[in-house]
mmCIF file of C-alpha atoms in Angstrom:
data_model
loop_
_atom_site.group_PDB
_atom_site.id
_atom_site.type_symbol
_atom_site.label_atom_id
_atom_site.label_comp_id
_atom_site.label_asym_id
_atom_site.label_seq_id
_atom_site.Cartn_x
_atom_site.Cartn_y
_atom_site.Cartn_z
ATOM 1 C CA ALA A 227 27.308 39.016 -34.961
ATOM 2 C CA VAL A 228 26.876 38.687 -30.652
ATOM 3 C CA ALA A 229 25.172 35.265 -30.262
ATOM 4 C CA PRO A 230 22.647 34.295 -27.170
ATOM 5 C CA VAL A 231 24.507 32.176 -24.744
ATOM 6 C CA ILE A 232 22.789 29.517 -23.119
ATOM 7 C CA MET A 233 23.969 28.253 -19.393
ATOM 8 C CA GLN A 234 22.652 25.774 -17.129
ATOM 9 C CA VAL A 235 19.478 23.811 -18.361
ATOM 10 C CA ASN A 236 17.203 22.909 -15.708
ATOM 11 C CA GLN A 237 14.603 20.195 -15.260
ATOM 12 C CA SER A 238 12.626 20.513 -12.659
ATOM 13 C CA SER A 239 12.437 17.094 -11.207
ATOM 14 C CA GLU A 240 14.972 14.489 -12.224
ATOM 15 C CA SER A 241 12.703 11.537 -11.951
ATOM 16 C CA PRO A 242 9.416 12.826 -13.571
ATOM 17 C CA GLN A 243 5.714 11.007 -12.773
ATOM 18 C CA ALA A 244 3.316 10.881 -14.447
ATOM 19 C CA GLY A 245 0.974 13.506 -14.020
ATOM 20 C CA GLU A 246 4.080 16.408 -12.778
ATOM 21 C CA GLN A 247 4.138 18.960 -14.748
ATOM 22 C CA ILE A 248 7.605 19.210 -15.144
ATOM 23 C CA ALA A 249 9.607 23.349 -15.871
ATOM 24 C CA ILE A 250 12.813 23.438 -17.798
ATOM 25 C CA THR A 251 15.089 26.444 -17.030
ATOM 26 C CA ALA A 252 17.857 28.002 -18.516
ATOM 27 C CA PHE A 253 19.789 30.947 -17.572
ATOM 28 C CA ILE A 254 19.927 32.781 -21.040
ATOM 29 C CA GLU A 255 22.478 36.285 -22.135
ATOM 30 C CA ASN A 256 22.255 38.534 -25.268
ATOM 31 C CA ALA A 257 18.450 37.120 -26.589
ATOM 32 C CA THR A 258 15.637 38.514 -27.433
ATOM 33 C CA SER A 259 13.162 35.508 -28.070
ATOM 34 C CA VAL A 260 13.200 32.357 -26.315
ATOM 35 C CA ASP A 261 11.375 28.652 -27.205
ATOM 36 C CA LEU A 262 11.000 25.164 -25.581
ATOM 37 C CA MET A 263 11.318 22.642 -28.220
ATOM 38 C CA VAL A 264 9.693 19.606 -27.090
ATOM 39 C CA THR A 265 8.212 16.985 -28.669
ATOM 40 C CA LYS A 266 6.971 13.307 -27.635
ATOM 41 C CA SER A 267 7.766 11.715 -31.001
ATOM 42 C CA GLU A 268 9.366 8.580 -30.526
ATOM 43 C CA TYR A 269 11.299 10.017 -34.274
ATOM 44 C CA ALA A 270 12.112 13.332 -32.173
ATOM 45 C CA SER A 271 10.384 15.033 -34.227
ATOM 46 C CA HIS A 272 7.203 17.881 -34.758
ATOM 47 C CA PHE A 273 9.499 19.638 -31.942
ATOM 48 C CA GLN A 274 6.466 21.762 -30.686
ATOM 49 C CA ALA A 275 7.607 25.781 -29.959
ATOM 50 C CA ILE A 276 6.548 27.189 -26.670
ATOM 51 C CA GLU A 277 7.765 30.579 -25.403
ATOM 52 C CA MET A 278 10.170 30.879 -22.537
ATOM 53 C CA PHE A 279 9.819 33.216 -19.983
ATOM 54 C CA ASP A 280 12.021 35.500 -17.307
ATOM 55 C CA ASP A 281 8.983 36.569 -15.923
ATOM 56 C CA GLY A 282 9.045 34.946 -12.292
ATOM 57 C CA MET A 283 5.878 33.352 -13.415
ATOM 58 C CA HIS A 284 7.389 30.096 -14.722
ATOM 59 C CA GLU A 285 9.517 28.043 -12.218
ATOM 60 C CA ASP A 286 12.481 31.351 -12.987
ATOM 61 C CA GLY A 287 13.645 32.713 -10.338
ATOM 62 C CA LEU A 288 13.081 36.591 -10.429
ATOM 63 C CA SER A 289 11.712 38.834 -13.206
ATOM 64 C CA GLY A 290 14.459 40.004 -14.940
ATOM 65 C CA ASP A 291 17.108 37.962 -13.299
ATOM 66 C CA GLY A 292 18.146 36.152 -16.661
ATOM 67 C CA VAL A 293 16.555 32.864 -16.048
ATOM 68 C CA TYR A 294 13.937 31.916 -18.592
ATOM 69 C CA GLY A 295 11.305 29.068 -18.007
ATOM 70 C CA ALA A 296 8.810 27.306 -19.669
ATOM 71 C CA PHE A 297 6.298 24.032 -18.645
ATOM 72 C CA VAL A 298 6.256 21.009 -20.540
ATOM 73 C CA PRO A 299 2.443 19.932 -22.137
ATOM 74 C CA TYR A 300 3.229 16.037 -21.652
ATOM 75 C CA MET A 301 2.333 14.829 -18.410
ATOM 76 C CA ASP A 302 0.766 11.049 -18.994
ATOM 77 C CA LEU A 303 2.249 8.147 -18.436
ATOM 78 C CA GLU A 304 4.857 6.491 -19.836
ATOM 79 C CA ASP A 305 5.307 10.056 -22.177
ATOM 80 C CA GLU A 306 9.233 10.725 -23.962
ATOM 81 C CA VAL A 307 9.240 13.805 -23.706
ATOM 82 C CA LYS A 308 12.283 15.575 -26.088
ATOM 83 C CA TYR A 309 13.581 18.943 -25.696
ATOM 84 C CA TYR A 310 16.087 21.381 -26.130
ATOM 85 C CA ILE A 311 16.460 25.223 -26.413
ATOM 86 C CA ARG A 312 16.668 28.355 -28.942
ATOM 87 C CA ALA A 313 17.461 31.170 -28.438
ATOM 88 C CA GLN A 314 17.276 34.056 -30.619
ATOM 89 C CA ASN A 315 18.266 37.424 -31.232
ATOM 90 C CA ALA A 316 18.434 39.981 -34.961
ATOM 91 C CA ASP A 317 22.414 38.740 -35.371
ATOM 92 C CA ALA A 318 22.146 34.761 -34.589
ATOM 93 C CA MET A 319 19.688 31.583 -33.256
ATOM 94 C CA MET A 320 21.938 29.690 -30.541
ATOM 95 C CA LEU A 321 20.417 26.187 -29.468
ATOM 96 C CA ASP A 322 20.776 24.136 -26.443
ATOM 97 C CA PRO A 323 22.249 20.963 -27.011
ATOM 98 C CA GLN A 324 24.050 22.889 -29.521
ATOM 99 C CA ARG A 325 23.434 19.621 -32.515
ATOM 100 C CA ALA A 326 19.789 19.648 -31.400
ATOM 101 C CA GLU A 327 17.233 18.414 -33.214
ATOM 102 C CA TYR A 328 19.510 15.789 -33.497
ATOM 103 C CA GLU A 329 20.619 15.194 -30.003
ATOM 104 C CA PHE A 330 18.326 16.853 -27.519
ATOM 105 C CA HIS A 331 17.654 16.116 -23.691
ATOM 106 C CA GLU A 332 15.029 13.770 -22.532
ATOM 107 C CA TYR A 333 13.260 11.753 -19.836
ATOM 108 C CA VAL A 334 10.136 9.625 -19.804
ATOM 109 C CA LEU A 335 7.123 10.334 -16.577
ATOM 110 C CA GLU A 336 7.393 6.716 -15.181
ATOM 111 C CA GLN A 337 4.540 5.930 -12.947
ATOM 112 C CA THR A 338 4.266 6.370 -9.319
ATOM 113 C CA VAL A 339 2.495 5.504 -6.071
ATOM 114 C CA SER A 340 1.286 7.647 -3.584
ATOM 115 C CA THR A 341 2.929 6.239 -0.052
ATOM 116 C CA THR A 342 -0.039 7.885 2.003
ATOM 117 C CA GLN A 343 -2.560 4.886 2.297
ATOM 118 C CA ILE A 344 0.284 2.120 3.676
ATOM 119 C CA ASN A 345 -1.874 0.527 5.679
ATOM 120 C CA ILE A 346 -3.370 -3.036 4.280
ATOM 121 C CA ASP A 347 -7.181 -4.420 5.223
ATOM 122 C CA GLN A 348 -6.139 -7.766 6.821
ATOM 123 C CA LYS A 349 -9.560 -8.830 7.144
ATOM 124 C CA ASP A 350 -9.150 -9.823 2.965
ATOM 125 C CA LEU A 351 -6.126 -10.130 1.807
ATOM 126 C CA ASP A 352 -2.976 -11.793 3.611
ATOM 127 C CA VAL A 353 1.041 -11.566 2.112
ATOM 128 C CA SER A 354 3.788 -13.050 3.918
ATOM 129 C CA PRO A 355 6.163 -13.538 4.786
ATOM 130 C CA ASN A 356 6.806 -10.120 5.855
ATOM 131 C CA PRO A 357 9.903 -9.514 5.847
ATOM 132 C CA PHE A 358 10.231 -12.023 2.857
ATOM 133 C CA ASN A 359 13.415 -13.697 1.123
ATOM 134 C CA ASP A 360 12.867 -14.240 -1.754
ATOM 135 C CA GLN A 361 9.396 -14.853 -2.201
ATOM 136 C CA ILE A 362 6.162 -14.033 -1.440
ATOM 137 C CA SER A 363 2.833 -15.999 -0.733
ATOM 138 C CA ILE A 364 -0.936 -13.934 -1.315
ATOM 139 C CA GLN A 365 -4.035 -15.186 -0.522
ATOM 140 C CA PHE A 366 -6.917 -13.586 -0.393
ATOM 141 C CA LYS A 367 -9.566 -14.564 2.778
ATOM 142 C CA ASN A 368 -13.032 -13.036 1.022
ATOM 143 C CA GLU A 369 -13.475 -15.218 -1.435
ATOM 144 C CA LYS A 370 -15.344 -12.827 -3.704
ATOM 145 C CA GLN A 371 -12.481 -10.947 -4.207
ATOM 146 C CA GLN A 372 -11.028 -14.838 -4.691
ATOM 147 C CA GLY A 373 -9.740 -14.188 -9.361
ATOM 148 C CA GLU A 374 -7.137 -12.911 -10.887
ATOM 149 C CA LYS A 375 -5.734 -9.805 -9.749
ATOM 150 C CA ILE A 376 -2.566 -7.227 -11.429
ATOM 151 C CA LEU A 377 -0.190 -6.971 -8.777
ATOM 152 C CA GLN A 378 2.318 -4.151 -8.967
ATOM 153 C CA LEU A 379 5.872 -3.648 -7.407
ATOM 154 C CA TYR A 380 6.638 -0.194 -6.434
ATOM 155 C CA SER A 381 10.131 0.912 -5.046
ATOM 156 C CA SER A 382 10.918 2.680 -1.863
ATOM 157 C CA LEU A 383 10.103 5.731 -4.233
ATOM 158 C CA GLY A 384 7.939 4.893 -6.053
ATOM 159 C CA HIS A 385 8.449 4.168 -9.166
ATOM 160 C CA LEU A 386 7.136 0.947 -10.389
ATOM 161 C CA ILE A 387 9.074 -1.254 -10.748
ATOM 162 C CA LYS A 388 6.943 -5.177 -11.507
ATOM 163 C CA THR A 389 3.321 -5.770 -13.197
ATOM 164 C CA GLU A 390 2.480 -9.263 -12.925
ATOM 165 C CA VAL A 391 -1.390 -11.040 -12.997
ATOM 166 C CA ILE A 392 -1.640 -12.667 -10.217
ATOM 167 C CA ASP A 393 -4.832 -16.151 -9.835
ATOM 168 C CA VAL A 394 -5.674 -16.576 -6.302
ATOM 169 C CA VAL A 395 -8.374 -19.125 -5.871
ATOM 170 C CA GLY A 396 -8.372 -20.482 -1.965
ATOM 171 C CA GLU A 397 -4.724 -21.242 -1.456
ATOM 172 C CA LYS A 398 -2.421 -18.809 -1.879
ATOM 173 C CA SER A 399 -0.299 -17.461 -4.662
ATOM 174 C CA THR A 400 3.448 -17.452 -4.489
ATOM 175 C CA VAL A 401 5.112 -14.677 -6.378
ATOM 176 C CA ASP A 402 8.874 -14.838 -7.366
ATOM 177 C CA LEU A 403 10.751 -11.960 -5.811
ATOM 178 C CA THR A 404 14.283 -13.474 -6.203
ATOM 179 C CA ALA A 405 15.529 -10.166 -8.790
ATOM 180 C CA LEU A 406 15.304 -7.775 -5.702
ATOM 181 C CA ASN A 407 18.188 -5.757 -3.753
ATOM 182 C CA ALA A 408 16.923 -6.192 0.123
ATOM 183 C CA GLY A 409 14.818 -2.832 0.750
ATOM 184 C CA ILE A 410 11.555 -1.629 1.176
ATOM 185 C CA TYR A 411 8.955 -2.215 -1.680
ATOM 186 C CA PHE A 412 5.085 -1.366 -1.489
ATOM 187 C CA LEU A 413 2.753 -3.948 -2.852
ATOM 188 C CA LYS A 414 -0.467 -3.104 -4.635
ATOM 189 C CA VAL A 415 -3.271 -5.736 -6.032
ATOM 190 C CA GLU A 416 -6.166 -4.641 -7.772
ATOM 191 C CA GLY A 417 -9.129 -3.820 -5.635
ATOM 192 C CA PHE A 418 -5.958 -3.219 -2.167
ATOM 193 C CA LYS A 419 -4.674 -0.630 -0.629
ATOM 194 C CA VAL A 420 -0.921 -0.262 -0.709
ATOM 195 C CA ALA A 421 0.687 -2.416 1.781
ATOM 196 C CA LYS A 422 4.511 -2.179 2.412
ATOM 197 C CA ILE A 423 6.957 -5.010 2.165
ATOM 198 C CA VAL A 424 10.602 -5.769 3.171
ATOM 199 C CA LYS A 425 12.926 -7.878 1.678
ATOM 200 C CA ASP A 426 15.937 -8.923 4.194
#
C-alpha cells in the first residue's frame, strides 16, 4: 500500500485577525481525496470536514500543481481554531499532524484596529503627555462626553493588548502603562477616533 504524503502545511496568516478569512494549504502526493478537519471546540472535538482543492481558487497556487487549499469557516473574535489535514487514497490514509485529534495545528482570532484613522478630535479629548513614560492622562473637554468609557490599547501591529473602563468626570483620568515596552501604540476610547501614542 502506498500512503498519501503531506508536506509544507501553510496557514495564510501567522496572526489571524477577527473577520479575516484564513486559507490552509499543503503539498500532497498520492491522494484521491483531501480534507481540512477543523473545529473551534475547546475540547478539540466535533471536527468538521472541509474538502481541499487543487484548482487554483483556494489560495493553492496553480491548478494541478499538487498544492491543495481550503478556507477556514470561523472568523469571529477569540475563536480558538484547531485543524489537521486528512489525505486518503484507495490503500491508506495519512494525517498531519500524524497524531490528530490529539495533536493539531491551532490559532486564536485576535482583535485588530484600523490604523487608517489616526487623527483624534482634539476638540473633545485630550491625551497627555505624548510621548509618555509610565502614565497617560485622559480628559474629555466636552461635559456631555464625560463619564464611563471603554479604553482599548493596541500594539503597532493592531493587536489588542489592554482593555480598561475609565471614568472621567471633570478632572483627568490617569491610566497606568508602566508595563509597556517603548514603542508606538494606538489608543481607542469609546466614541472617539484612534489616537497614536508613543512610549519613550
